[in-house]
Amino acid sequence: ALVFNVLVNLAFIPAFGFQAAAAITILSEIFEGLAFYYYLRRSLGRMPWLRLLGRLWLAAGLMAGLTLALWAWQPLVALAAGLAVYLAALARLGAFNAEERATLVDILPAGLRQRLRRPAP
Protein backbone atom coordinates (compact mmCIF):
# COMPACT_ATOMS: atom_id res chain seq x y z
CA ALA A 1 0.00 0.00 0.00
CA LEU A 2 2.84 2.38 0.83
CA VAL A 3 4.69 1.69 -2.42
CA PHE A 4 1.45 2.07 -4.39
CA ASN A 5 0.68 5.35 -2.63
CA VAL A 6 4.11 6.88 -3.21
CA LEU A 7 4.45 5.82 -6.85
CA VAL A 8 0.96 6.84 -7.91
CA ASN A 9 1.26 10.14 -6.01
CA LEU A 10 4.51 10.89 -7.85
CA ALA A 11 2.76 10.20 -11.14
CA PHE A 12 -0.50 12.11 -10.56
CA ILE A 13 0.13 14.98 -8.14
CA PRO A 14 2.04 17.14 -10.68
CA ALA A 15 -0.90 17.04 -13.08
CA PHE A 16 -3.88 16.95 -10.71
CA GLY A 17 -2.66 18.40 -7.41
CA PHE A 18 -3.99 17.67 -3.95
CA GLN A 19 -7.24 16.17 -5.29
CA ALA A 20 -5.19 13.32 -6.77
CA ALA A 21 -3.39 12.83 -3.45
CA ALA A 22 -6.73 12.56 -1.63
CA ALA A 23 -8.16 10.03 -4.09
CA ILE A 24 -4.93 8.00 -4.10
CA THR A 25 -4.85 7.90 -0.31
CA ILE A 26 -8.39 6.51 -0.27
CA LEU A 27 -7.46 3.89 -2.88
CA SER A 28 -4.37 2.95 -0.85
CA GLU A 29 -6.49 2.46 2.26
CA ILE A 30 -8.95 0.28 0.34
CA PHE A 31 -6.07 -1.82 -0.99
CA GLU A 32 -4.57 -2.15 2.49
CA GLY A 33 -7.98 -3.04 3.98
CA LEU A 34 -8.57 -5.75 1.39
CA ALA A 35 -5.15 -7.26 2.05
CA PHE A 36 -5.81 -7.15 5.81
CA TYR A 37 -9.22 -8.77 5.32
CA TYR A 38 -7.73 -11.53 3.17
CA TYR A 39 -5.17 -12.48 5.85
CA LEU A 40 -7.66 -12.06 8.69
CA ARG A 41 -10.15 -14.35 6.99
CA ARG A 42 -7.41 -16.87 6.22
CA SER A 43 -6.41 -16.91 9.91
CA LEU A 44 -9.80 -16.67 11.64
CA GLY A 45 -12.32 -17.84 9.06
CA ARG A 46 -15.57 -16.06 8.20
CA MET A 47 -16.58 -13.19 10.46
CA PRO A 48 -20.21 -12.22 11.14
CA TRP A 49 -19.59 -8.54 10.33
CA LEU A 50 -23.23 -7.47 10.45
CA ARG A 51 -23.71 -9.00 13.90
CA LEU A 52 -20.42 -7.54 15.16
CA LEU A 53 -20.70 -4.05 13.68
CA GLY A 54 -24.37 -3.54 12.82
CA ARG A 55 -25.24 -1.54 15.94
CA LEU A 56 -22.18 0.66 15.50
CA TRP A 57 -23.09 1.30 11.85
CA LEU A 58 -26.68 2.12 12.82
CA ALA A 59 -25.51 4.60 15.47
CA ALA A 60 -23.09 6.16 12.97
CA GLY A 61 -25.87 6.43 10.39
CA LEU A 62 -28.14 8.21 12.87
CA MET A 63 -25.31 10.58 13.77
CA ALA A 64 -24.51 11.30 10.12
CA GLY A 65 -28.16 11.88 9.23
CA LEU A 66 -28.74 14.35 12.06
CA THR A 67 -25.45 16.14 11.48
CA LEU A 68 -26.22 16.49 7.79
CA ALA A 69 -29.74 17.72 8.48
CA LEU A 70 -28.57 20.43 10.89
CA TRP A 71 -25.34 21.43 9.11
CA ALA A 72 -26.81 24.19 6.93
CA TRP A 73 -28.51 25.73 9.94
CA GLN A 74 -25.57 25.68 12.39
CA PRO A 75 -22.46 23.50 11.92
CA LEU A 76 -21.32 23.55 15.57
CA VAL A 77 -24.77 22.60 16.81
CA ALA A 78 -24.88 19.89 14.15
CA LEU A 79 -21.60 18.42 15.38
CA ALA A 80 -22.64 18.52 19.04
CA ALA A 81 -26.07 17.04 18.32
CA GLY A 82 -24.53 14.36 16.11
CA LEU A 83 -22.12 13.33 18.86
CA ALA A 84 -24.91 13.28 21.45
CA VAL A 85 -27.12 11.12 19.21
CA TYR A 86 -24.21 8.78 18.49
CA LEU A 87 -23.43 8.24 22.16
CA ALA A 88 -27.11 7.87 23.07
CA ALA A 89 -27.63 5.38 20.22
CA LEU A 90 -24.62 3.33 21.33
CA ALA A 91 -26.03 3.16 24.85
CA ARG A 92 -29.63 2.47 23.76
CA LEU A 93 -28.67 -0.18 21.20
CA GLY A 94 -26.37 -1.95 23.67
CA ALA A 95 -23.49 -1.73 21.22
CA PHE A 96 -20.92 -2.84 23.81
CA ASN A 97 -21.06 -5.76 26.24
CA ALA A 98 -19.83 -5.47 29.85
CA GLU A 99 -16.27 -6.53 29.03
CA GLU A 100 -16.02 -4.02 26.17
CA ARG A 101 -17.43 -1.23 28.36
CA ALA A 102 -14.85 -2.03 31.05
CA THR A 103 -12.07 -1.84 28.48
CA LEU A 104 -13.37 1.51 27.20
CA VAL A 105 -13.54 2.91 30.75
CA ASP A 106 -9.96 1.73 31.41
CA ILE A 107 -8.57 3.93 28.62
CA LEU A 108 -10.25 7.12 29.88
CA PRO A 109 -8.34 9.75 31.88
CA ALA A 110 -8.09 8.87 35.59
CA GLY A 111 -10.52 11.53 36.88
CA LEU A 112 -13.27 10.61 34.46
CA ARG A 113 -12.62 6.90 34.99
CA GLN A 114 -13.11 7.29 38.77
CA ARG A 115 -16.39 9.17 38.30
CA LEU A 116 -17.75 6.49 36.00
CA ARG A 117 -16.79 3.67 38.35
CA ARG A 118 -18.26 5.39 41.43
CA PRO A 119 -21.58 3.78 42.42
CA ALA A 120 -24.65 5.95 41.91
CA PRO A 121 -26.24 7.32 45.14
CSV table of N, CA, C and O in Angstrom, one decimal:
chain,number,residue,atom,x,y,z
A,1,ALA,N,0.8,-1.2,0.0
A,1,ALA,CA,0.0,0.0,0.0
A,1,ALA,C,0.9,1.3,0.0
A,1,ALA,O,0.6,2.2,-0.7
A,2,LEU,N,1.9,1.2,0.8
A,2,LEU,CA,2.8,2.4,0.8
A,2,LEU,C,3.5,2.6,-0.5
A,2,LEU,O,3.5,3.8,-1.0
A,3,VAL,N,4.0,1.6,-1.1
A,3,VAL,CA,4.7,1.7,-2.4
A,3,VAL,C,3.7,2.2,-3.5
A,3,VAL,O,4.0,3.1,-4.2
A,4,PHE,N,2.5,1.6,-3.5
A,4,PHE,CA,1.5,2.1,-4.4
A,4,PHE,C,1.2,3.6,-4.2
A,4,PHE,O,1.1,4.3,-5.2
A,5,ASN,N,1.0,4.0,-2.9
A,5,ASN,CA,0.7,5.3,-2.6
A,5,ASN,C,1.8,6.3,-3.1
A,5,ASN,O,1.5,7.3,-3.8
A,6,VAL,N,3.0,6.0,-2.8
A,6,VAL,CA,4.1,6.9,-3.2
A,6,VAL,C,4.2,7.0,-4.7
A,6,VAL,O,4.3,8.1,-5.3
A,7,LEU,N,4.3,5.8,-5.4
A,7,LEU,CA,4.5,5.8,-6.9
A,7,LEU,C,3.3,6.5,-7.6
A,7,LEU,O,3.6,7.3,-8.5
A,8,VAL,N,2.1,6.2,-7.2
A,8,VAL,CA,1.0,6.8,-7.9
A,8,VAL,C,0.9,8.3,-7.6
A,8,VAL,O,0.5,9.1,-8.4
A,9,ASN,N,1.2,8.7,-6.3
A,9,ASN,CA,1.3,10.1,-6.0
A,9,ASN,C,2.3,10.9,-6.9
A,9,ASN,O,2.0,12.0,-7.4
A,10,LEU,N,3.5,10.3,-7.0
A,10,LEU,CA,4.5,10.9,-7.9
A,10,LEU,C,4.0,11.1,-9.3
A,10,LEU,O,4.4,12.1,-9.9
A,11,ALA,N,3.2,10.1,-9.8
A,11,ALA,CA,2.8,10.2,-11.1
A,11,ALA,C,1.6,11.2,-11.3
A,11,ALA,O,1.6,11.9,-12.3
A,12,PHE,N,0.7,11.3,-10.3
A,12,PHE,CA,-0.5,12.1,-10.6
A,12,PHE,C,-0.5,13.5,-9.9
A,12,PHE,O,-1.3,14.3,-10.3
A,13,ILE,N,0.2,13.7,-8.8
A,13,ILE,CA,0.1,15.0,-8.1
A,13,ILE,C,0.6,16.1,-9.0
A,13,ILE,O,-0.1,17.2,-9.0
A,14,PRO,N,1.7,16.0,-9.8
A,14,PRO,CA,2.0,17.1,-10.7
A,14,PRO,C,0.9,17.6,-11.6
A,14,PRO,O,0.8,18.8,-11.9
A,15,ALA,N,0.1,16.7,-12.1
A,15,ALA,CA,-0.9,17.0,-13.1
A,15,ALA,C,-2.2,17.4,-12.4
A,15,ALA,O,-2.9,18.3,-12.9
A,16,PHE,N,-2.5,16.8,-11.3
A,16,PHE,CA,-3.9,17.0,-10.7
A,16,PHE,C,-3.9,17.5,-9.3
A,16,PHE,O,-4.9,17.8,-8.7
A,17,GLY,N,-2.7,17.7,-8.7
A,17,GLY,CA,-2.7,18.4,-7.4
A,17,GLY,C,-3.2,17.6,-6.2
A,17,GLY,O,-3.2,16.3,-6.3
A,18,PHE,N,-3.6,18.3,-5.2
A,18,PHE,CA,-4.0,17.7,-3.9
A,18,PHE,C,-5.2,16.8,-4.1
A,18,PHE,O,-5.4,15.8,-3.3
A,19,GLN,N,-6.1,17.0,-5.1
A,19,GLN,CA,-7.2,16.2,-5.3
A,19,GLN,C,-6.8,14.8,-5.6
A,19,GLN,O,-7.4,13.8,-5.2
A,20,ALA,N,-5.7,14.6,-6.4
A,20,ALA,CA,-5.2,13.3,-6.8
A,20,ALA,C,-4.6,12.6,-5.5
A,20,ALA,O,-4.9,11.4,-5.3
A,21,ALA,N,-4.0,13.4,-4.7
A,21,ALA,CA,-3.4,12.8,-3.4
A,21,ALA,C,-4.5,12.3,-2.6
A,21,ALA,O,-4.4,11.2,-2.0
A,22,ALA,N,-5.6,13.0,-2.5
A,22,ALA,CA,-6.7,12.6,-1.6
A,22,ALA,C,-7.3,11.3,-2.2
A,22,ALA,O,-7.5,10.3,-1.4
A,23,ALA,N,-7.6,11.2,-3.5
A,23,ALA,CA,-8.2,10.0,-4.1
A,23,ALA,C,-7.2,8.8,-4.0
A,23,ALA,O,-7.6,7.7,-3.7
A,24,ILE,N,-5.9,9.1,-4.2
A,24,ILE,CA,-4.9,8.0,-4.1
A,24,ILE,C,-4.8,7.5,-2.7
A,24,ILE,O,-4.7,6.3,-2.5
A,25,THR,N,-4.9,8.3,-1.7
A,25,THR,CA,-4.9,7.9,-0.3
A,25,THR,C,-6.0,7.0,0.0
A,25,THR,O,-5.9,5.9,0.6
A,26,ILE,N,-7.2,7.4,-0.5
A,26,ILE,CA,-8.4,6.5,-0.3
A,26,ILE,C,-8.2,5.2,-1.0
A,26,ILE,O,-8.5,4.1,-0.3
A,27,LEU,N,-7.7,5.2,-2.2
A,27,LEU,CA,-7.5,3.9,-2.9
A,27,LEU,C,-6.4,3.0,-2.2
A,27,LEU,O,-6.5,1.8,-2.1
A,28,SER,N,-5.4,3.7,-1.6
A,28,SER,CA,-4.4,3.0,-0.8
A,28,SER,C,-5.0,2.3,0.4
A,28,SER,O,-4.6,1.2,0.7
A,29,GLU,N,-5.8,3.0,1.1
A,29,GLU,CA,-6.5,2.5,2.3
A,29,GLU,C,-7.4,1.3,1.9
A,29,GLU,O,-7.5,0.3,2.6
A,30,ILE,N,-8.1,1.4,0.8
A,30,ILE,CA,-9.0,0.3,0.3
A,30,ILE,C,-8.1,-0.9,0.0
A,30,ILE,O,-8.4,-2.1,0.5
A,31,PHE,N,-7.0,-0.7,-0.7
A,31,PHE,CA,-6.1,-1.8,-1.0
A,31,PHE,C,-5.5,-2.5,0.3
A,31,PHE,O,-5.5,-3.7,0.4
A,32,GLU,N,-5.1,-1.6,1.2
A,32,GLU,CA,-4.6,-2.2,2.5
A,32,GLU,C,-5.7,-2.9,3.3
A,32,GLU,O,-5.4,-4.0,3.9
A,33,GLY,N,-6.9,-2.4,3.3
A,33,GLY,CA,-8.0,-3.0,4.0
A,33,GLY,C,-8.3,-4.4,3.4
A,33,GLY,O,-8.6,-5.4,4.1
A,34,LEU,N,-8.3,-4.5,2.0
A,34,LEU,CA,-8.6,-5.7,1.4
A,34,LEU,C,-7.5,-6.8,1.7
A,34,LEU,O,-7.8,-8.0,1.9
A,35,ALA,N,-6.2,-6.3,1.7
A,35,ALA,CA,-5.1,-7.3,2.1
A,35,ALA,C,-5.3,-7.7,3.5
A,35,ALA,O,-5.1,-8.9,3.8
A,36,PHE,N,-5.6,-6.8,4.4
A,36,PHE,CA,-5.8,-7.2,5.8
A,36,PHE,C,-7.0,-8.1,6.0
A,36,PHE,O,-6.9,-9.1,6.7
A,37,TYR,N,-8.1,-7.9,5.3
A,37,TYR,CA,-9.2,-8.8,5.3
A,37,TYR,C,-8.9,-10.2,4.8
A,37,TYR,O,-9.3,-11.2,5.4
A,38,TYR,N,-8.1,-10.2,3.7
A,38,TYR,CA,-7.7,-11.5,3.2
A,38,TYR,C,-7.0,-12.3,4.2
A,38,TYR,O,-7.3,-13.5,4.5
A,39,TYR,N,-6.0,-11.7,4.9
A,39,TYR,CA,-5.2,-12.5,5.8
A,39,TYR,C,-6.0,-12.7,7.1
A,39,TYR,O,-5.8,-13.8,7.8
A,40,LEU,N,-6.8,-11.8,7.5
A,40,LEU,CA,-7.7,-12.1,8.7
A,40,LEU,C,-8.6,-13.2,8.5
A,40,LEU,O,-8.7,-14.1,9.3
A,41,ARG,N,-9.2,-13.3,7.3
A,41,ARG,CA,-10.2,-14.4,7.0
A,41,ARG,C,-9.4,-15.7,6.9
A,41,ARG,O,-9.9,-16.7,7.3
A,42,ARG,N,-8.2,-15.7,6.3
A,42,ARG,CA,-7.4,-16.9,6.2
A,42,ARG,C,-7.0,-17.4,7.6
A,42,ARG,O,-7.0,-18.6,7.8
A,43,SER,N,-6.8,-16.5,8.6
A,43,SER,CA,-6.4,-16.9,9.9
A,43,SER,C,-7.6,-17.3,10.8
A,43,SER,O,-7.5,-18.2,11.6
A,44,LEU,N,-8.7,-16.5,10.7
A,44,LEU,CA,-9.8,-16.7,11.6
A,44,LEU,C,-11.0,-17.3,11.0
A,44,LEU,O,-12.0,-17.7,11.7
A,45,GLY,N,-11.1,-17.3,9.7
A,45,GLY,CA,-12.3,-17.8,9.1
A,45,GLY,C,-13.3,-16.7,8.8
A,45,GLY,O,-13.0,-15.5,9.0
A,46,ARG,N,-14.5,-17.1,8.5
A,46,ARG,CA,-15.6,-16.1,8.2
A,46,ARG,C,-15.9,-15.3,9.5
A,46,ARG,O,-16.0,-15.9,10.5
A,47,MET,N,-16.2,-14.0,9.3
A,47,MET,CA,-16.6,-13.2,10.5
A,47,MET,C,-18.0,-12.7,10.2
A,47,MET,O,-18.3,-12.3,9.1
A,48,PRO,N,-18.8,-12.7,11.3
A,48,PRO,CA,-20.2,-12.2,11.1
A,48,PRO,C,-20.2,-10.7,11.3
A,48,PRO,O,-20.6,-10.2,12.3
A,49,TRP,N,-19.8,-10.0,10.2
A,49,TRP,CA,-19.6,-8.5,10.3
A,49,TRP,C,-20.9,-7.8,10.7
A,49,TRP,O,-20.8,-6.9,11.5
A,50,LEU,N,-22.0,-8.2,10.1
A,50,LEU,CA,-23.2,-7.5,10.5
A,50,LEU,C,-23.6,-7.6,11.9
A,50,LEU,O,-23.9,-6.6,12.6
A,51,ARG,N,-23.4,-8.8,12.5
A,51,ARG,CA,-23.7,-9.0,13.9
A,51,ARG,C,-22.7,-8.2,14.8
A,51,ARG,O,-23.1,-7.7,15.8
A,52,LEU,N,-21.4,-8.2,14.4
A,52,LEU,CA,-20.4,-7.5,15.2
A,52,LEU,C,-20.5,-6.0,15.1
A,52,LEU,O,-20.3,-5.3,16.1
A,53,LEU,N,-20.8,-5.5,13.9
A,53,LEU,CA,-20.7,-4.1,13.7
A,53,LEU,C,-22.0,-3.4,13.4
A,53,LEU,O,-22.1,-2.1,13.2
A,54,GLY,N,-23.1,-4.1,13.2
A,54,GLY,CA,-24.4,-3.5,12.8
A,54,GLY,C,-24.9,-2.4,13.7
A,54,GLY,O,-25.3,-1.4,13.2
A,55,ARG,N,-24.8,-2.6,15.0
A,55,ARG,CA,-25.2,-1.5,15.9
A,55,ARG,C,-24.4,-0.3,15.8
A,55,ARG,O,-24.9,0.8,15.9
A,56,LEU,N,-23.1,-0.5,15.7
A,56,LEU,CA,-22.2,0.7,15.5
A,56,LEU,C,-22.5,1.4,14.2
A,56,LEU,O,-22.5,2.7,14.2
A,57,TRP,N,-22.7,0.7,13.1
A,57,TRP,CA,-23.1,1.3,11.9
A,57,TRP,C,-24.4,2.0,11.9
A,57,TRP,O,-24.6,3.1,11.4
A,58,LEU,N,-25.4,1.5,12.7
A,58,LEU,CA,-26.7,2.1,12.8
A,58,LEU,C,-26.5,3.4,13.6
A,58,LEU,O,-27.1,4.5,13.2
A,59,ALA,N,-25.7,3.4,14.7
A,59,ALA,CA,-25.5,4.6,15.5
A,59,ALA,C,-24.8,5.6,14.6
A,59,ALA,O,-25.1,6.8,14.7
A,60,ALA,N,-23.8,5.2,13.8
A,60,ALA,CA,-23.1,6.2,13.0
A,60,ALA,C,-24.0,6.7,11.9
A,60,ALA,O,-23.9,7.9,11.6
A,61,GLY,N,-24.9,5.9,11.4
A,61,GLY,CA,-25.9,6.4,10.4
A,61,GLY,C,-26.8,7.5,11.0
A,61,GLY,O,-27.1,8.5,10.3
A,62,LEU,N,-27.3,7.2,12.2
A,62,LEU,CA,-28.1,8.2,12.9
A,62,LEU,C,-27.4,9.5,13.1
A,62,LEU,O,-27.9,10.6,12.9
A,63,MET,N,-26.1,9.4,13.5
A,63,MET,CA,-25.3,10.6,13.8
A,63,MET,C,-25.1,11.3,12.5
A,63,MET,O,-25.3,12.6,12.4
A,64,ALA,N,-24.8,10.6,11.4
A,64,ALA,CA,-24.5,11.3,10.1
A,64,ALA,C,-25.8,12.0,9.6
A,64,ALA,O,-25.7,13.1,9.1
A,65,GLY,N,-26.9,11.3,9.7
A,65,GLY,CA,-28.2,11.9,9.2
A,65,GLY,C,-28.5,13.2,10.0
A,65,GLY,O,-28.9,14.2,9.3
A,66,LEU,N,-28.4,13.1,11.3
A,66,LEU,CA,-28.7,14.3,12.1
A,66,LEU,C,-27.7,15.5,11.8
A,66,LEU,O,-28.1,16.6,11.6
A,67,THR,N,-26.5,15.1,11.7
A,67,THR,CA,-25.4,16.1,11.5
A,67,THR,C,-25.7,16.8,10.1
A,67,THR,O,-25.6,18.0,10.0
A,68,LEU,N,-26.0,16.0,9.1
A,68,LEU,CA,-26.2,16.5,7.8
A,68,LEU,C,-27.5,17.4,7.8
A,68,LEU,O,-27.5,18.4,7.1
A,69,ALA,N,-28.5,16.9,8.5
A,69,ALA,CA,-29.7,17.7,8.5
A,69,ALA,C,-29.6,19.1,9.1
A,69,ALA,O,-30.2,20.1,8.7
A,70,LEU,N,-28.7,19.2,10.2
A,70,LEU,CA,-28.6,20.4,10.9
A,70,LEU,C,-27.4,21.3,10.4
A,70,LEU,O,-27.3,22.4,10.8
A,71,TRP,N,-26.6,20.7,9.5
A,71,TRP,CA,-25.3,21.4,9.1
A,71,TRP,C,-25.6,22.8,8.5
A,71,TRP,O,-24.9,23.8,8.8
A,72,ALA,N,-26.6,22.9,7.6
A,72,ALA,CA,-26.8,24.2,6.9
A,72,ALA,C,-27.3,25.2,7.9
A,72,ALA,O,-27.0,26.4,7.7
A,73,TRP,N,-28.0,24.8,8.9
A,73,TRP,CA,-28.5,25.7,9.9
A,73,TRP,C,-27.4,26.2,10.9
A,73,TRP,O,-27.3,27.4,11.1
A,74,GLN,N,-26.6,25.3,11.5
A,74,GLN,CA,-25.6,25.7,12.4
A,74,GLN,C,-24.6,24.5,12.5
A,74,GLN,O,-24.9,23.5,13.2
A,75,PRO,N,-23.4,24.6,11.9
A,75,PRO,CA,-22.5,23.5,11.9
A,75,PRO,C,-22.0,23.0,13.3
A,75,PRO,O,-21.9,21.8,13.6
A,76,LEU,N,-21.8,24.0,14.2
A,76,LEU,CA,-21.3,23.5,15.6
A,76,LEU,C,-22.4,22.8,16.3
A,76,LEU,O,-22.2,21.8,17.0
A,77,VAL,N,-23.6,23.3,16.2
A,77,VAL,CA,-24.8,22.6,16.8
A,77,VAL,C,-24.9,21.2,16.2
A,77,VAL,O,-25.2,20.2,16.8
A,78,ALA,N,-24.8,21.2,14.9
A,78,ALA,CA,-24.9,19.9,14.1
A,78,ALA,C,-23.9,18.9,14.7
A,78,ALA,O,-24.2,17.7,14.9
A,79,LEU,N,-22.6,19.3,14.9
A,79,LEU,CA,-21.6,18.4,15.4
A,79,LEU,C,-21.9,17.9,16.8
A,79,LEU,O,-21.8,16.8,17.1
A,80,ALA,N,-22.3,18.9,17.7
A,80,ALA,CA,-22.6,18.5,19.0
A,80,ALA,C,-23.8,17.6,19.1
A,80,ALA,O,-23.8,16.6,19.8
A,81,ALA,N,-24.9,17.9,18.3
A,81,ALA,CA,-26.1,17.0,18.3
A,81,ALA,C,-25.7,15.7,17.7
A,81,ALA,O,-26.2,14.6,18.2
A,82,GLY,N,-24.9,15.6,16.7
A,82,GLY,CA,-24.5,14.4,16.1
A,82,GLY,C,-23.8,13.5,17.1
A,82,GLY,O,-24.1,12.3,17.2
A,83,LEU,N,-22.9,14.1,17.8
A,83,LEU,CA,-22.1,13.3,18.9
A,83,LEU,C,-23.0,12.8,20.0
A,83,LEU,O,-23.0,11.7,20.4
A,84,ALA,N,-24.0,13.7,20.4
A,84,ALA,CA,-24.9,13.3,21.5
A,84,ALA,C,-25.8,12.1,21.0
A,84,ALA,O,-26.0,11.2,21.7
A,85,VAL,N,-26.3,12.2,19.7
A,85,VAL,CA,-27.1,11.1,19.2
A,85,VAL,C,-26.3,9.8,19.1
A,85,VAL,O,-26.8,8.8,19.4
A,86,TYR,N,-25.1,10.0,18.6
A,86,TYR,CA,-24.2,8.8,18.5
A,86,TYR,C,-24.0,8.1,19.8
A,86,TYR,O,-24.2,6.9,20.0
A,87,LEU,N,-23.6,8.8,20.8
A,87,LEU,CA,-23.4,8.2,22.2
A,87,LEU,C,-24.7,7.7,22.7
A,87,LEU,O,-24.7,6.6,23.3
A,88,ALA,N,-25.8,8.4,22.6
A,88,ALA,CA,-27.1,7.9,23.1
A,88,ALA,C,-27.5,6.6,22.3
A,88,ALA,O,-28.0,5.6,22.9
A,89,ALA,N,-27.3,6.6,21.0
A,89,ALA,CA,-27.6,5.4,20.2
A,89,ALA,C,-26.8,4.2,20.6
A,89,ALA,O,-27.3,3.1,20.7
A,90,LEU,N,-25.5,4.4,20.9
A,90,LEU,CA,-24.6,3.3,21.3
A,90,LEU,C,-25.1,2.7,22.6
A,90,LEU,O,-25.2,1.5,22.8
A,91,ALA,N,-25.5,3.6,23.6
A,91,ALA,CA,-26.0,3.2,24.9
A,91,ALA,C,-27.4,2.4,24.7
A,91,ALA,O,-27.6,1.4,25.2
A,92,ARG,N,-28.3,3.0,23.9
A,92,ARG,CA,-29.6,2.5,23.8
A,92,ARG,C,-29.6,1.2,23.0
A,92,ARG,O,-30.4,0.2,23.3
A,93,LEU,N,-28.7,1.0,22.0
A,93,LEU,CA,-28.7,-0.2,21.2
A,93,LEU,C,-27.9,-1.3,21.9
A,93,LEU,O,-27.8,-2.4,21.4
A,94,GLY,N,-27.2,-1.0,23.0
A,94,GLY,CA,-26.4,-2.0,23.7
A,94,GLY,C,-25.2,-2.4,22.8
A,94,GLY,O,-24.9,-3.6,22.7
A,95,ALA,N,-24.5,-1.4,22.2
A,95,ALA,CA,-23.5,-1.7,21.2
A,95,ALA,C,-22.3,-2.4,21.8
A,95,ALA,O,-21.5,-3.1,21.2
A,96,PHE,N,-22.1,-2.2,23.1
A,96,PHE,CA,-20.9,-2.8,23.8
A,96,PHE,C,-21.4,-3.7,25.0
A,96,PHE,O,-22.2,-3.3,25.8
A,97,ASN,N,-20.7,-4.9,25.1
A,97,ASN,CA,-21.1,-5.8,26.2
A,97,ASN,C,-20.3,-5.3,27.5
A,97,ASN,O,-19.5,-4.3,27.4
A,98,ALA,N,-20.5,-5.9,28.6
A,98,ALA,CA,-19.8,-5.5,29.8
A,98,ALA,C,-18.3,-5.5,29.8
A,98,ALA,O,-17.7,-4.5,30.2
A,99,GLU,N,-17.7,-6.5,29.1
A,99,GLU,CA,-16.3,-6.5,29.0
A,99,GLU,C,-15.7,-5.4,28.2
A,99,GLU,O,-14.7,-4.8,28.5
A,100,GLU,N,-16.4,-5.1,27.1
A,100,GLU,CA,-16.0,-4.0,26.2
A,100,GLU,C,-16.2,-2.7,26.9
A,100,GLU,O,-15.3,-1.8,26.7
A,101,ARG,N,-17.3,-2.5,27.6
A,101,ARG,CA,-17.4,-1.2,28.4
A,101,ARG,C,-16.3,-1.0,29.4
A,101,ARG,O,-15.8,0.1,29.6
A,102,ALA,N,-15.9,-2.1,30.1
A,102,ALA,CA,-14.9,-2.0,31.1
A,102,ALA,C,-13.5,-1.6,30.4
A,102,ALA,O,-12.8,-0.8,30.9
A,103,THR,N,-13.3,-2.2,29.2
A,103,THR,CA,-12.1,-1.8,28.5
A,103,THR,C,-12.1,-0.4,28.1
A,103,THR,O,-11.1,0.3,28.2
A,104,LEU,N,-13.3,0.1,27.6
A,104,LEU,CA,-13.4,1.5,27.2
A,104,LEU,C,-13.2,2.4,28.4
A,104,LEU,O,-12.5,3.5,28.3
A,105,VAL,N,-13.7,2.1,29.6
A,105,VAL,CA,-13.5,2.9,30.7
A,105,VAL,C,-12.1,2.9,31.2
A,105,VAL,O,-11.5,4.0,31.6
A,106,ASP,N,-11.4,1.8,31.0
A,106,ASP,CA,-10.0,1.7,31.4
A,106,ASP,C,-9.1,2.7,30.6
A,106,ASP,O,-8.0,3.1,31.1
A,107,ILE,N,-9.4,3.1,29.4
A,107,ILE,CA,-8.6,3.9,28.6
A,107,ILE,C,-8.9,5.4,28.8
A,107,ILE,O,-8.2,6.3,28.3
A,108,LEU,N,-9.9,5.7,29.6
A,108,LEU,CA,-10.2,7.1,29.9
A,108,LEU,C,-9.3,7.8,30.9
A,108,LEU,O,-8.6,7.1,31.6
A,109,PRO,N,-9.2,9.1,30.9
A,109,PRO,CA,-8.3,9.8,31.9
A,109,PRO,C,-8.8,9.4,33.3
A,109,PRO,O,-10.0,9.1,33.5
A,110,ALA,N,-7.8,9.4,34.2
A,110,ALA,CA,-8.1,8.9,35.6
A,110,ALA,C,-9.3,9.5,36.3
A,110,ALA,O,-10.1,8.8,36.9
A,111,GLY,N,-9.4,10.9,36.2
A,111,GLY,CA,-10.5,11.5,36.9
A,111,GLY,C,-11.9,11.1,36.4
A,111,GLY,O,-12.8,10.8,37.1
A,112,LEU,N,-12.0,11.0,35.1
A,112,LEU,CA,-13.3,10.6,34.5
A,112,LEU,C,-13.5,9.1,34.8
A,112,LEU,O,-14.7,8.7,35.0
A,113,ARG,N,-12.5,8.3,34.7
A,113,ARG,CA,-12.6,6.9,35.0
A,113,ARG,C,-13.2,6.7,36.4
A,113,ARG,O,-14.0,5.9,36.6
A,114,GLN,N,-12.6,7.4,37.4
A,114,GLN,CA,-13.1,7.3,38.8
A,114,GLN,C,-14.6,7.7,38.9
A,114,GLN,O,-15.3,7.0,39.6
A,115,ARG,N,-15.0,8.8,38.2
A,115,ARG,CA,-16.4,9.2,38.3
A,115,ARG,C,-17.3,8.1,37.7
A,115,ARG,O,-18.4,7.9,38.2
A,116,LEU,N,-16.9,7.5,36.6
A,116,LEU,CA,-17.8,6.5,36.0
A,116,LEU,C,-17.8,5.2,36.8
A,116,LEU,O,-18.8,4.5,36.8
A,117,ARG,N,-16.8,4.9,37.6
A,117,ARG,CA,-16.8,3.7,38.3
A,117,ARG,C,-17.4,3.9,39.7
A,117,ARG,O,-17.8,2.9,40.4
A,118,ARG,N,-17.6,5.1,40.1
A,118,ARG,CA,-18.3,5.4,41.4
A,118,ARG,C,-19.7,5.0,41.4
A,118,ARG,O,-20.4,5.3,40.5
A,119,PRO,N,-20.2,4.2,42.4
A,119,PRO,CA,-21.6,3.8,42.4
A,119,PRO,C,-22.5,5.0,42.5
A,119,PRO,O,-22.2,6.0,43.2
A,120,ALA,N,-23.7,4.9,41.9
A,120,ALA,CA,-24.7,6.0,41.9
A,120,ALA,C,-25.3,6.0,43.3
A,120,ALA,O,-25.5,4.9,43.9
A,121,PRO,N,-25.6,7.2,43.8
A,121,PRO,CA,-26.2,7.3,45.1
A,121,PRO,C,-27.7,6.8,45.2
A,121,PRO,O,-28.4,6.8,44.2
